[in-house]
CSV table of C-alpha atoms in Angstrom, one decimal:
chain,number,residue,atom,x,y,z
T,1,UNK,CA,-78.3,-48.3,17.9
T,2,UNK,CA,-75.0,-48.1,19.9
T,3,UNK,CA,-73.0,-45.5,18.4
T,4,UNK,CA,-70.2,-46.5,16.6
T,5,UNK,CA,-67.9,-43.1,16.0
T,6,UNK,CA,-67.5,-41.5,19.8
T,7,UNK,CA,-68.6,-37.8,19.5
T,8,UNK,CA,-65.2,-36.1,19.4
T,9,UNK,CA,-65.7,-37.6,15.8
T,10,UNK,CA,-68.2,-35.0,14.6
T,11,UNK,CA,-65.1,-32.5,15.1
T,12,UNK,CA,-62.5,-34.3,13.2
T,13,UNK,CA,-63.7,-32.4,9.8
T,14,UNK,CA,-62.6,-28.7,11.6
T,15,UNK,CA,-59.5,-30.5,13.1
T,16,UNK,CA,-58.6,-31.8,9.7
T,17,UNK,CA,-59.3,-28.6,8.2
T,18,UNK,CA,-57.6,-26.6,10.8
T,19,UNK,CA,-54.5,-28.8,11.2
T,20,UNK,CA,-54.0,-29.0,7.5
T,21,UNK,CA,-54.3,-25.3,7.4
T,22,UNK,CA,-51.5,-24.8,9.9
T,23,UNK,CA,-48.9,-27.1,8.6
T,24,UNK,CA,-49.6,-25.6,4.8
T,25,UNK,CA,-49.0,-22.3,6.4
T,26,UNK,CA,-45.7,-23.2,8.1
T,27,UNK,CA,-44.6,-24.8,5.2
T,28,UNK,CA,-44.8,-22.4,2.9
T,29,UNK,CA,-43.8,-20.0,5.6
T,30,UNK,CA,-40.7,-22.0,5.9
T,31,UNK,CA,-40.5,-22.6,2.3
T,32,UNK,CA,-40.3,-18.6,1.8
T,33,UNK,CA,-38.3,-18.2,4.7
T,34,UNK,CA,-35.4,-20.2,4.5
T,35,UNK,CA,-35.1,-21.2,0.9
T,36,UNK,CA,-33.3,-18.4,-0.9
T,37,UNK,CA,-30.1,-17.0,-0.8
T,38,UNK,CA,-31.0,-14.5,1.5
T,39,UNK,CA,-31.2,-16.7,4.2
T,40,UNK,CA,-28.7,-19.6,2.3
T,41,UNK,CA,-25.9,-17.3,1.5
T,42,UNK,CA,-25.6,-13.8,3.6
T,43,UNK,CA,-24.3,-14.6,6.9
T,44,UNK,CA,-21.3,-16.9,5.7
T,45,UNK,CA,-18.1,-16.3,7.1
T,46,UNK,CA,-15.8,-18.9,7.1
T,47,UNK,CA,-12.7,-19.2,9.0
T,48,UNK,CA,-9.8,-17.8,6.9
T,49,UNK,CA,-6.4,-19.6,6.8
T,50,UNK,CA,-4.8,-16.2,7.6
T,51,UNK,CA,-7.0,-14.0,9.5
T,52,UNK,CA,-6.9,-10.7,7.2
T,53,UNK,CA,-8.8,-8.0,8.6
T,54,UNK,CA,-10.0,-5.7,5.8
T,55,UNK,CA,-11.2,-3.2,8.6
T,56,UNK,CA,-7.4,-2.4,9.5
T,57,UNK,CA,-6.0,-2.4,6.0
T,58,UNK,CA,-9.3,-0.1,4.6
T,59,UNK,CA,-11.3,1.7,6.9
T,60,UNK,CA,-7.4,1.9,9.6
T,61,UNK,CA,-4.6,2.7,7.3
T,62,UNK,CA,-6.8,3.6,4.1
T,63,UNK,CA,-5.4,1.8,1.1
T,64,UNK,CA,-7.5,1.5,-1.8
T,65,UNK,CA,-9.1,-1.8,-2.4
T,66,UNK,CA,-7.3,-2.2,-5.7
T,67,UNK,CA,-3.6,-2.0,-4.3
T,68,UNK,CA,-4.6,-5.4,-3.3
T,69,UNK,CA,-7.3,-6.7,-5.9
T,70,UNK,CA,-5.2,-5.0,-8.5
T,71,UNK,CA,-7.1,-6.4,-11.7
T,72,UNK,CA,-10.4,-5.9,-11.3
T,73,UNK,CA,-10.3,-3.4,-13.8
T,74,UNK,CA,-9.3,-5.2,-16.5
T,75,UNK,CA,-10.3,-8.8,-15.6
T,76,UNK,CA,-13.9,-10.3,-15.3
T,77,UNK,CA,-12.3,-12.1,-12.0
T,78,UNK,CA,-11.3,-9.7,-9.4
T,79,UNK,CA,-7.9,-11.3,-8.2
T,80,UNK,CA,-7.0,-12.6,-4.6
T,81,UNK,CA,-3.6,-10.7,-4.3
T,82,UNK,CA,-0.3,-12.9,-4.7
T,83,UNK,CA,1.8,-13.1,-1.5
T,84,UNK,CA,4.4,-10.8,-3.0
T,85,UNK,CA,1.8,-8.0,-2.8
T,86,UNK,CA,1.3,-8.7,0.8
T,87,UNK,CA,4.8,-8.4,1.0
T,88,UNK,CA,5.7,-5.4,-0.2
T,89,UNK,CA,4.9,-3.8,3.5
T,90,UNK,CA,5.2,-7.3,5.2
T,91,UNK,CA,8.5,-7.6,4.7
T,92,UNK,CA,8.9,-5.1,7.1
T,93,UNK,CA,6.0,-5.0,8.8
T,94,UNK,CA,5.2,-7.6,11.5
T,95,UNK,CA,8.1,-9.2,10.0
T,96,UNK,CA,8.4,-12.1,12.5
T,97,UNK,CA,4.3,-12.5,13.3
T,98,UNK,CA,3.7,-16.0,13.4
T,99,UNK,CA,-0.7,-15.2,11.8
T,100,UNK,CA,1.8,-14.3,8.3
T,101,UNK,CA,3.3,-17.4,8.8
T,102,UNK,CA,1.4,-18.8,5.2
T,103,UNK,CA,1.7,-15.5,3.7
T,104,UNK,CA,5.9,-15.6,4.1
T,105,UNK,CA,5.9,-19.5,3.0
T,106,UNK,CA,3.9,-18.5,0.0
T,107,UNK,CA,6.0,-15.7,-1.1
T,108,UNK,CA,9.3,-17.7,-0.6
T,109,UNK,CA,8.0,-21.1,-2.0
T,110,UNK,CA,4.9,-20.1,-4.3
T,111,UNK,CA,2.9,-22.4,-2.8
T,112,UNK,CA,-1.0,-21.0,-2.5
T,113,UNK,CA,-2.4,-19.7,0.6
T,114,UNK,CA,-6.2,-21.6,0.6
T,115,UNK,CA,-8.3,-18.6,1.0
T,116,UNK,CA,-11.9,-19.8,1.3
T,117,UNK,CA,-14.2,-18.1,-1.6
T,118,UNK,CA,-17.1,-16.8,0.1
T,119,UNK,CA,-19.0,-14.4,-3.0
T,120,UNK,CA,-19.3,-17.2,-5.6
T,121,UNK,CA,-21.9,-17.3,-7.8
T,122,UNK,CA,-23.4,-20.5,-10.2
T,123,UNK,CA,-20.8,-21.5,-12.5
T,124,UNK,CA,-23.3,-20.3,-15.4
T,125,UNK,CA,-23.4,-17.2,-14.1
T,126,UNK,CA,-20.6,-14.5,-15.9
T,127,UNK,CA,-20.5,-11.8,-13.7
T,128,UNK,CA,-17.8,-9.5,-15.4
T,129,UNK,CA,-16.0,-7.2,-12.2
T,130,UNK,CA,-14.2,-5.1,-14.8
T,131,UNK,CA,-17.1,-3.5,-16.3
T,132,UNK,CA,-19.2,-2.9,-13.5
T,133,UNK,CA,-16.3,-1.1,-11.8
T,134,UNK,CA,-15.3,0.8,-14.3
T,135,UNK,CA,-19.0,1.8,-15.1
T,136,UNK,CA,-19.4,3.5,-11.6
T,137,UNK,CA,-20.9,0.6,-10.1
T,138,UNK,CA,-19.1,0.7,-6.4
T,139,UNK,CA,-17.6,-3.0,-4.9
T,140,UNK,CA,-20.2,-2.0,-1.7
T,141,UNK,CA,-23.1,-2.8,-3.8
T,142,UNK,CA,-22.4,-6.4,-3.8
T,143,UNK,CA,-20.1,-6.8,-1.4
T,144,UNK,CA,-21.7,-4.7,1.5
T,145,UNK,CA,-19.2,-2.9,3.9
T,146,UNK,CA,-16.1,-5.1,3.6
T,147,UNK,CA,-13.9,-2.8,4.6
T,148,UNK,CA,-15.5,-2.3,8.1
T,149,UNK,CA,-15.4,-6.2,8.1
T,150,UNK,CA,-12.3,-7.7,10.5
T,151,UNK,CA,-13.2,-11.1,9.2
T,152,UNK,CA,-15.2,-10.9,5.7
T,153,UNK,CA,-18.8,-12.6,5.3
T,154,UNK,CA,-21.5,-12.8,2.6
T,155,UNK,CA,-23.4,-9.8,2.9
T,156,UNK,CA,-25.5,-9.2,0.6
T,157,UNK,CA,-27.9,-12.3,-1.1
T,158,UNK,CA,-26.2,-12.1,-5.1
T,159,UNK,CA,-29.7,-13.9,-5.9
T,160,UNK,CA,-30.9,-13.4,-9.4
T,161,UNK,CA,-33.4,-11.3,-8.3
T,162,UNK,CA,-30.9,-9.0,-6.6
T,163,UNK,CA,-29.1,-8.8,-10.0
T,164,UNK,CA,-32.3,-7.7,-11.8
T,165,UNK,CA,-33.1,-4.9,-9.3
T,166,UNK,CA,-29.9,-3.6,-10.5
T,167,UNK,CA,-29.8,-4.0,-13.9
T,168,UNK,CA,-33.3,-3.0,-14.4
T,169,UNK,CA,-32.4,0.5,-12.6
T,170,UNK,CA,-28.7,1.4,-13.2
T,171,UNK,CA,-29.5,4.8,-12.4
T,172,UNK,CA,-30.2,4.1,-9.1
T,173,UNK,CA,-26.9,2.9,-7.9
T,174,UNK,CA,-24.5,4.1,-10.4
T,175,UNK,CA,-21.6,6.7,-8.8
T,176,UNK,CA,-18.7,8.8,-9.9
T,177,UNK,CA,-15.9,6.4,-11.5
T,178,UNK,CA,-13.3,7.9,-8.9
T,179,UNK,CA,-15.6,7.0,-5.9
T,180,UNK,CA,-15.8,3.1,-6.9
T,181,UNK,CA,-13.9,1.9,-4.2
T,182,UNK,CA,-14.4,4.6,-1.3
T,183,UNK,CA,-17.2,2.2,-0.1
T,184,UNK,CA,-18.6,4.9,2.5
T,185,UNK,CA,-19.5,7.6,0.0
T,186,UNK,CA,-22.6,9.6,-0.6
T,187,UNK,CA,-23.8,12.0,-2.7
T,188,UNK,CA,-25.3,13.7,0.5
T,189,UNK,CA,-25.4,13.6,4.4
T,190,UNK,CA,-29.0,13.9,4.0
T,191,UNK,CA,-30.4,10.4,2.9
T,192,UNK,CA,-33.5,12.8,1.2
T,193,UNK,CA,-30.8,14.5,-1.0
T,194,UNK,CA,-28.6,11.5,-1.7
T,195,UNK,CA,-31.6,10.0,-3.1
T,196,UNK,CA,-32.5,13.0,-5.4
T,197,UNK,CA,-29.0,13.9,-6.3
T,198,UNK,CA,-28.6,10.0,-6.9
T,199,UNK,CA,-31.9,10.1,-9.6
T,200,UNK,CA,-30.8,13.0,-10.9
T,201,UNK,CA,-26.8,12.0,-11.9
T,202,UNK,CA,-27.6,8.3,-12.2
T,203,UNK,CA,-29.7,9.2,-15.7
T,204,UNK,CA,-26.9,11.7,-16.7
T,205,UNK,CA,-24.5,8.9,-16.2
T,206,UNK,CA,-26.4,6.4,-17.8
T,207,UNK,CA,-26.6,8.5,-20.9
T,208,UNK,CA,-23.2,9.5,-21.0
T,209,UNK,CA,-21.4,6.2,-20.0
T,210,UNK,CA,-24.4,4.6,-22.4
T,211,UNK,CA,-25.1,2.1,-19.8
T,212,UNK,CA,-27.7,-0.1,-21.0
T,213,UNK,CA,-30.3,-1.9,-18.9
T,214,UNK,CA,-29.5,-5.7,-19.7
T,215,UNK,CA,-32.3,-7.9,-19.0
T,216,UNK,CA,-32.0,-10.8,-21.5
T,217,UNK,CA,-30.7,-13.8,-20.2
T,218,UNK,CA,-27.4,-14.1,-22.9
T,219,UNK,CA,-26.5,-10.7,-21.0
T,220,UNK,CA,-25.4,-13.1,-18.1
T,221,UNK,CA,-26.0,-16.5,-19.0
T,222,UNK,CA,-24.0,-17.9,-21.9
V,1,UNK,CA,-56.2,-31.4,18.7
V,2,UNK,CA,-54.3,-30.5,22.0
V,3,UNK,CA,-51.6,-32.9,21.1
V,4,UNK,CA,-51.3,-31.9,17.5
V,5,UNK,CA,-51.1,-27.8,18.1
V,6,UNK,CA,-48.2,-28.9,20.5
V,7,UNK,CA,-46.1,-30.8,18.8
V,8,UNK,CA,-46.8,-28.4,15.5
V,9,UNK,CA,-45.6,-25.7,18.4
V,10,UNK,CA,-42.5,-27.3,19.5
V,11,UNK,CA,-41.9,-28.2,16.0
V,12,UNK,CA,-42.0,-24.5,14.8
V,13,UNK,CA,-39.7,-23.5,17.7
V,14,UNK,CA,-37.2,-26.0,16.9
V,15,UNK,CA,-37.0,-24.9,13.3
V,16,UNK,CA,-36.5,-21.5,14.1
V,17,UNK,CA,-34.3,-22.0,17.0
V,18,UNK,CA,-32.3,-24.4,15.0
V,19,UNK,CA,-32.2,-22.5,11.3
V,20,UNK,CA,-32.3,-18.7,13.2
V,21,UNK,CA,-32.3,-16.1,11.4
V,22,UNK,CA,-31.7,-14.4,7.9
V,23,UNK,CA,-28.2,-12.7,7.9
V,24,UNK,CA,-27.1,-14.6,11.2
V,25,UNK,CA,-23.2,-14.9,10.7
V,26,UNK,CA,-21.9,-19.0,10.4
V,27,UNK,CA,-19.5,-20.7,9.3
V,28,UNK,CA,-21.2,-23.4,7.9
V,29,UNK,CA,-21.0,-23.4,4.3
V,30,UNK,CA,-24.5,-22.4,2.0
V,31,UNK,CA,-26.6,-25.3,1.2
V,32,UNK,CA,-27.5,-25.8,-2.0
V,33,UNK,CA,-30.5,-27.2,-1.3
V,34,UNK,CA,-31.2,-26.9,-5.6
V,35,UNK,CA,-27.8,-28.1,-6.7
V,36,UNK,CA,-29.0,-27.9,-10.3
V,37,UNK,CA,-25.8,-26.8,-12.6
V,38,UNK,CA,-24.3,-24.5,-10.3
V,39,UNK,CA,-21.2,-26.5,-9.5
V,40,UNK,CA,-19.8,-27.2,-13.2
V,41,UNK,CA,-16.6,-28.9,-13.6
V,42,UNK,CA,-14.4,-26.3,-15.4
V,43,UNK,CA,-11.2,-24.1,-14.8
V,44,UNK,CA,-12.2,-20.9,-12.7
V,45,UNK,CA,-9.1,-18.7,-12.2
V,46,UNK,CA,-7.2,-19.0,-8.3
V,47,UNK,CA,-8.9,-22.7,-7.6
V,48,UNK,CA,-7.3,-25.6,-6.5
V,49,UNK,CA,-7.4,-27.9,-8.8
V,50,UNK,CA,-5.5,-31.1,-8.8
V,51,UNK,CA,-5.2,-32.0,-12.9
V,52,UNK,CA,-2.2,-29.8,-12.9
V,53,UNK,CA,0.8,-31.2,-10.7
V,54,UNK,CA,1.1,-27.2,-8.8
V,55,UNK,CA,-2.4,-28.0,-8.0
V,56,UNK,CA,-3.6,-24.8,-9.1
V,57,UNK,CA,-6.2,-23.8,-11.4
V,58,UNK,CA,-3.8,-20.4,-12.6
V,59,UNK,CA,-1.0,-21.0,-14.5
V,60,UNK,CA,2.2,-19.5,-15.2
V,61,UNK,CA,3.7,-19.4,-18.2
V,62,UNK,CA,6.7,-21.7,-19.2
V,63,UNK,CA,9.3,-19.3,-19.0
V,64,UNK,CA,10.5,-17.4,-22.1
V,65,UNK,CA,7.0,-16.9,-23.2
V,66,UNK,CA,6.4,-14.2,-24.7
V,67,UNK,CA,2.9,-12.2,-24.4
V,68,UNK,CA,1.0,-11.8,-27.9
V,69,UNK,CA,-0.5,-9.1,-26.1
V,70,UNK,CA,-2.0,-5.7,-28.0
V,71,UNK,CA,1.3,-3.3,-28.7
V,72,UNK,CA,1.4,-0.3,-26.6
V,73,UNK,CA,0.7,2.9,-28.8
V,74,UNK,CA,3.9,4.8,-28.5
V,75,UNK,CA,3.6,8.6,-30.2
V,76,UNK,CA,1.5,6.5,-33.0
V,77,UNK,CA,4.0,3.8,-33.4
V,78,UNK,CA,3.2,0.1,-32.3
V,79,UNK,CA,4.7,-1.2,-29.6
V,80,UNK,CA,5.3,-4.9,-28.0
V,81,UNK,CA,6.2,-5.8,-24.7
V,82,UNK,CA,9.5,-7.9,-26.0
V,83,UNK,CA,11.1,-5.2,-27.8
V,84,UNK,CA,14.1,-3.9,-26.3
V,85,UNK,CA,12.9,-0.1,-26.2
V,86,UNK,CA,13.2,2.5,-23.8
V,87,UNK,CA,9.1,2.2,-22.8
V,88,UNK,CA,9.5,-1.5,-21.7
V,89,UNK,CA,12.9,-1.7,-20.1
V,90,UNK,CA,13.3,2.1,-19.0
V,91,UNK,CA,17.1,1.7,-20.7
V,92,UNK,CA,18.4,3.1,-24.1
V,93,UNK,CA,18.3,0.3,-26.2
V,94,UNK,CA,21.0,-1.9,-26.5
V,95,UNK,CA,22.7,-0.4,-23.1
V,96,UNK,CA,22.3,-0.1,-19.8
V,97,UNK,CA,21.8,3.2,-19.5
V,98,UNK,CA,18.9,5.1,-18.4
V,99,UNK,CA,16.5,6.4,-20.6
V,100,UNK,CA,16.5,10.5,-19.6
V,101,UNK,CA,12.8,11.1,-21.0
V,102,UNK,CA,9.1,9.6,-20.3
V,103,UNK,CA,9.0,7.9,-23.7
V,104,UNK,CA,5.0,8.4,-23.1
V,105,UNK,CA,3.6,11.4,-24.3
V,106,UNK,CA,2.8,13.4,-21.1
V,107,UNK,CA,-0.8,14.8,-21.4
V,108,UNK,CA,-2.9,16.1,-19.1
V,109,UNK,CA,-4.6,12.4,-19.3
V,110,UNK,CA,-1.6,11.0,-18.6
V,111,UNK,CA,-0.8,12.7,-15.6
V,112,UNK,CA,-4.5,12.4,-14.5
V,113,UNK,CA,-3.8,8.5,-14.4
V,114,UNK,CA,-0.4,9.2,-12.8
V,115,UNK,CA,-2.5,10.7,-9.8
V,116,UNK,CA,-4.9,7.9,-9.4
V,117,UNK,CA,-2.5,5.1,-9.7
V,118,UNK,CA,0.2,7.1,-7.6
V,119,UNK,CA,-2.8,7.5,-5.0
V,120,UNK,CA,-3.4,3.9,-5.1
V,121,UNK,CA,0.1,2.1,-4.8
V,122,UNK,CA,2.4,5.0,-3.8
V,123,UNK,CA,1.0,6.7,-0.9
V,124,UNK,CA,0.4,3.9,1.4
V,125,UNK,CA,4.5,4.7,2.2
V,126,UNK,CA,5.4,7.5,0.4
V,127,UNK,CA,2.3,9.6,1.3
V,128,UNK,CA,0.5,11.9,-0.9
V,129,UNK,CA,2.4,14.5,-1.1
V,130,UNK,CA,5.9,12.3,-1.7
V,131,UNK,CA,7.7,12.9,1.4
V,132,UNK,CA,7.9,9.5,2.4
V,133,UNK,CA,5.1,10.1,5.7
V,134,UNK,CA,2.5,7.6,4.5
V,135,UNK,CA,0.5,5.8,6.6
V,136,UNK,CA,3.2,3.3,6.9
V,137,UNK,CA,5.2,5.4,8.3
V,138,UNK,CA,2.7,7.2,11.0
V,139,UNK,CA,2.2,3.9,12.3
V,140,UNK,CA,5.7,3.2,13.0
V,141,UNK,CA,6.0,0.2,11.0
V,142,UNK,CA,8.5,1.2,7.9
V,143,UNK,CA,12.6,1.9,8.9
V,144,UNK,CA,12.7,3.6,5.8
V,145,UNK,CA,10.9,5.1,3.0
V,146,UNK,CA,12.4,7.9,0.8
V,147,UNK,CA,11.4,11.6,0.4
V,148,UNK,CA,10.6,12.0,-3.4
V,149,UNK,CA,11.6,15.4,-2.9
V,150,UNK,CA,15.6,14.4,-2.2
V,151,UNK,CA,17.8,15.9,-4.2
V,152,UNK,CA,19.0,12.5,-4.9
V,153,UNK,CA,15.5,11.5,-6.5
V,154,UNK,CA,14.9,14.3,-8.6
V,155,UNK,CA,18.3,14.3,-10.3
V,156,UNK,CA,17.5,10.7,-11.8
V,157,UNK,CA,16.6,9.8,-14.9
V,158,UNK,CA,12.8,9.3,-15.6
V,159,UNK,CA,14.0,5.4,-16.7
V,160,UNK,CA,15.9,4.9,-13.4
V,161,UNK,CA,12.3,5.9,-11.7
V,162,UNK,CA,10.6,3.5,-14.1
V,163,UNK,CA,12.9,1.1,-13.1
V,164,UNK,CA,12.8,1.2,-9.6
V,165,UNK,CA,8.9,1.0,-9.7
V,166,UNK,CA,9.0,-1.9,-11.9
V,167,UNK,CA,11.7,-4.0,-10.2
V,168,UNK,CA,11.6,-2.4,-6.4
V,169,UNK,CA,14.5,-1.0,-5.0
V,170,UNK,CA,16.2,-2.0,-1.2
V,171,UNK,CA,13.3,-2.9,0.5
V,172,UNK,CA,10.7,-1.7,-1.6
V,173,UNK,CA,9.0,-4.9,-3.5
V,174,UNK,CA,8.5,-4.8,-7.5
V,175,UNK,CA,5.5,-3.1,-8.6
V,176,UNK,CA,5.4,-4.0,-12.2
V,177,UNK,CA,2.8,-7.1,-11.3
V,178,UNK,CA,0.3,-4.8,-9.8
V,179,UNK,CA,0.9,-1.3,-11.9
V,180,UNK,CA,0.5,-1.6,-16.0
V,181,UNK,CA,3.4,-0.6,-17.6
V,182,UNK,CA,1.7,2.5,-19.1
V,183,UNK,CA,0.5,3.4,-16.1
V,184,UNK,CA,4.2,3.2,-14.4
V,185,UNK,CA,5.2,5.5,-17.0
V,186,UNK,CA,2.2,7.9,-15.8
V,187,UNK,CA,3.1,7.2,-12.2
V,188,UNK,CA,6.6,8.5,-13.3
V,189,UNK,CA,5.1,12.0,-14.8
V,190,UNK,CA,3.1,12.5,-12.5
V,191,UNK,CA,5.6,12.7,-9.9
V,192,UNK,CA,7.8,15.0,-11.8
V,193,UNK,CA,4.3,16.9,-11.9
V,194,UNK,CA,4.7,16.5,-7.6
V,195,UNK,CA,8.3,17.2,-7.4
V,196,UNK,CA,7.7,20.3,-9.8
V,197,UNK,CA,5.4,21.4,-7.6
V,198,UNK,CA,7.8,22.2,-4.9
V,199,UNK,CA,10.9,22.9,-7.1
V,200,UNK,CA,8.7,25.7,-9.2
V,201,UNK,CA,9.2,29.9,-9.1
V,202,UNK,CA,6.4,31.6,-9.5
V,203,UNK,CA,8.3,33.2,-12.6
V,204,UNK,CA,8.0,29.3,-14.4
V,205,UNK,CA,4.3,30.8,-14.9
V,206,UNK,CA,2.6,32.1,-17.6
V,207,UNK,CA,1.8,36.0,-17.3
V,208,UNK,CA,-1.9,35.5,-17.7
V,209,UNK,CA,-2.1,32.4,-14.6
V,210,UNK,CA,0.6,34.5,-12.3
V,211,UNK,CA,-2.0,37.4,-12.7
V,212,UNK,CA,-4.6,35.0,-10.9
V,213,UNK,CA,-2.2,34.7,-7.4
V,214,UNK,CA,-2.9,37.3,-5.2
């Protein structure tokens, strides 16, 4: 009897097995990979109409975030500043520089500058700035080192999942209310002691401030 | 089986080569690769949005509106923000005149506030310390910014100060849209807390604190 399937057949069932095997792997792989904000989100930095460098303003000259952002205290939106805010040291300051060009058009005509939004999460998301901040949790926490950033990009993921670390362990990031917005500080030098100290005074302030640790849906989804 | 492993090799290389990395900087924006709801269409604040003729999402107000805001607790009266009284316009009602006196209750609280928002918005030009050396001025970039501690300065009324924060003064810009107006008030005692500070004898002090200076 002539043989009908050439030998290499009898290793198609390993081959099958093998290949399948693979591509499943890189799949999910990929899947796992790629998929999620970490790798979605962090990394975006789109080019800005006016090319603000928060590293000069912050970490050069030392202003406060909220001379700028100045209600993100009081507002669940932390504001882009008006033009007339820039211009308060503008006016004087590289008066004539033609990268302010928008920024003196603005002020003088009101029309917007179109900053692109870069930290946005799902519209049925309500993330509330004003009591975070003013519940000692720091702007670095979800906006990473912005103010050693010369151009501003997503830094940290803002996945759900990154939420819930938080929010089931307040304790573990919460700081003193008058060190919200000095993004480089730390209880300690030492990493070992910041980490102790941080255990220690984040239960303290939990209890005092009565921060609870929201972890039903309603608390963010309405 | 040759074939397969190298086209499932160059495929993998591709992918990465092409995707990169987790945290790589781009300026492409995210993908939403599960749209689901997250785009909704609804107002969010500072958006364009082109159902208003401004194309904005944020509106102003048609002018002459009033705020039905919360009234301001003034020594346990109720304040508003249209009443012509000496806490919202700095001026003795009715004239132009500046108001002598922080209408605000100065506490400790108070002045504690004074310090923060003073170290927020002040300092950039007029330093911490009020001389006018802030950072603005190290840099080379401000003409002009005024010593706190003139003569001039501490000789005005608390309103004129009040005023000049809310409204700006030569080439300093209005504050009043980035400072609370309870907060300018603190912003005012708190610098006659700074200018105090240099103006004071050590006779101003109470027997038991002067017996603490050595």
């Amino acid at each position: 009897m002539s043989a009908i399937f050439p030998k290499w057949t009898n290793r198609l069932p390993v081959m099958i097995i093998i290949g399948g095997a693979l591509t499943a792997s890189a799949v999910t792989a990929g899947v796992w990979y790629y998929f999620t904000p970490k790798y979605a989100r962090v990394g975006y930095q789109p080019i800005q109409p006016v090319s603000f460098s928060h590293a000069t303003h912050v970490n050069q000259l030392g202003m406060d975030c909220r001379y700028c952002h100045d209600k993100v205290e009081q507002s669940w939106f932390s504001n882009i500043p008006a033009a007339s805010t820039c211009m308060n040291c503008h006016n004087q300051v590289l008066k004539d520089d033609p990268r302010l060009e928008l920024v003196r058009e603005s002020a003088a005509t009101g029309k917007p500058i179109p900053w692109v939004q870069i930290h946005r999460v799902p519209d049925f998301v309500y993330f509330n700035h004003a009591v975070h901040v003013n519940r000692g949790i720091s702007c670095v926490e979800c906006h990473g080192p912005i103010d050693k950033m010369e151009e501003v990009y997503h830094a940290k993921p803002l996945s759900m999942t990154f939420c819930l670390d938080c929010h089931r362990d307040p304790a573990s990031k919460l700081r003193p209310l008058d060190k919200i917005t000095d993004l480089n500080w730390t209880w300690s030098d030492d990493p070992n002691v910041a980490a102790q100290t941080q255990r220690a005074k984040g239960k303290e302030m939990m209890d005092h401030w009565r921060v609870e640790s929201l972890e039903n849906c309603s608390a963010c989804h309405r | 089986m040759r074939y397969f492993l190298l086209i499932f090799g160059v495929l993998v290389v591709l992918v990465v080569l092409i995707a990169g990395r987790r945290g790589d900087l781009t300026r492409n924006r995210p993908l939403q690769i599960f749209p689901d709801m997250k785009r909704q269409l609804k107002l969010r604040p500072q958006t364009a949005n082109s159902f208003f003729v401004s194309g904005l999402s944020s509106q102003l107000p048609p002018p002459g509106t009033i705020a039905r805001s919360e009234p301001l607790n003034v020594g346990g009266q109720a304040v508003y923000p249209f009443e012509d009284l000496p806490v919202n316009t700095g001026r003795n009602p009715g004239t132009t005149n500046f108001v002598e006196l922080n209408p605000l209750p100065v506490t400790a609280q108070l002045l504690e506030r004074g310090q923060q928002r003073y170290g927020i918005y002040c300092t950039p030009c007029h330093g911490a310390t009020g001389e006018g050396k802030g950072i603005t001025q190290k840099i080379g970039a401000m003409a002009v910014v005024a010593n706190l501690h003139d003569k001039r300065i501490v000789e005005l009324p608390d309103g004129d100060l009040f005023n000049t924060i809310s409204h700006g003064k030569n080439l300093m810009g209005a504050y009043a849209p980035q400072i609370a107006l309870e907060d300018r008030w603190a912003v005012v005692a708190y610098l006659r807390a700074l200018q105090l500070s240099r103006l004071g004898a050590v006779d101003d002090l109470s027997p038991e604190v002067r017996a603490t200076l050595k």
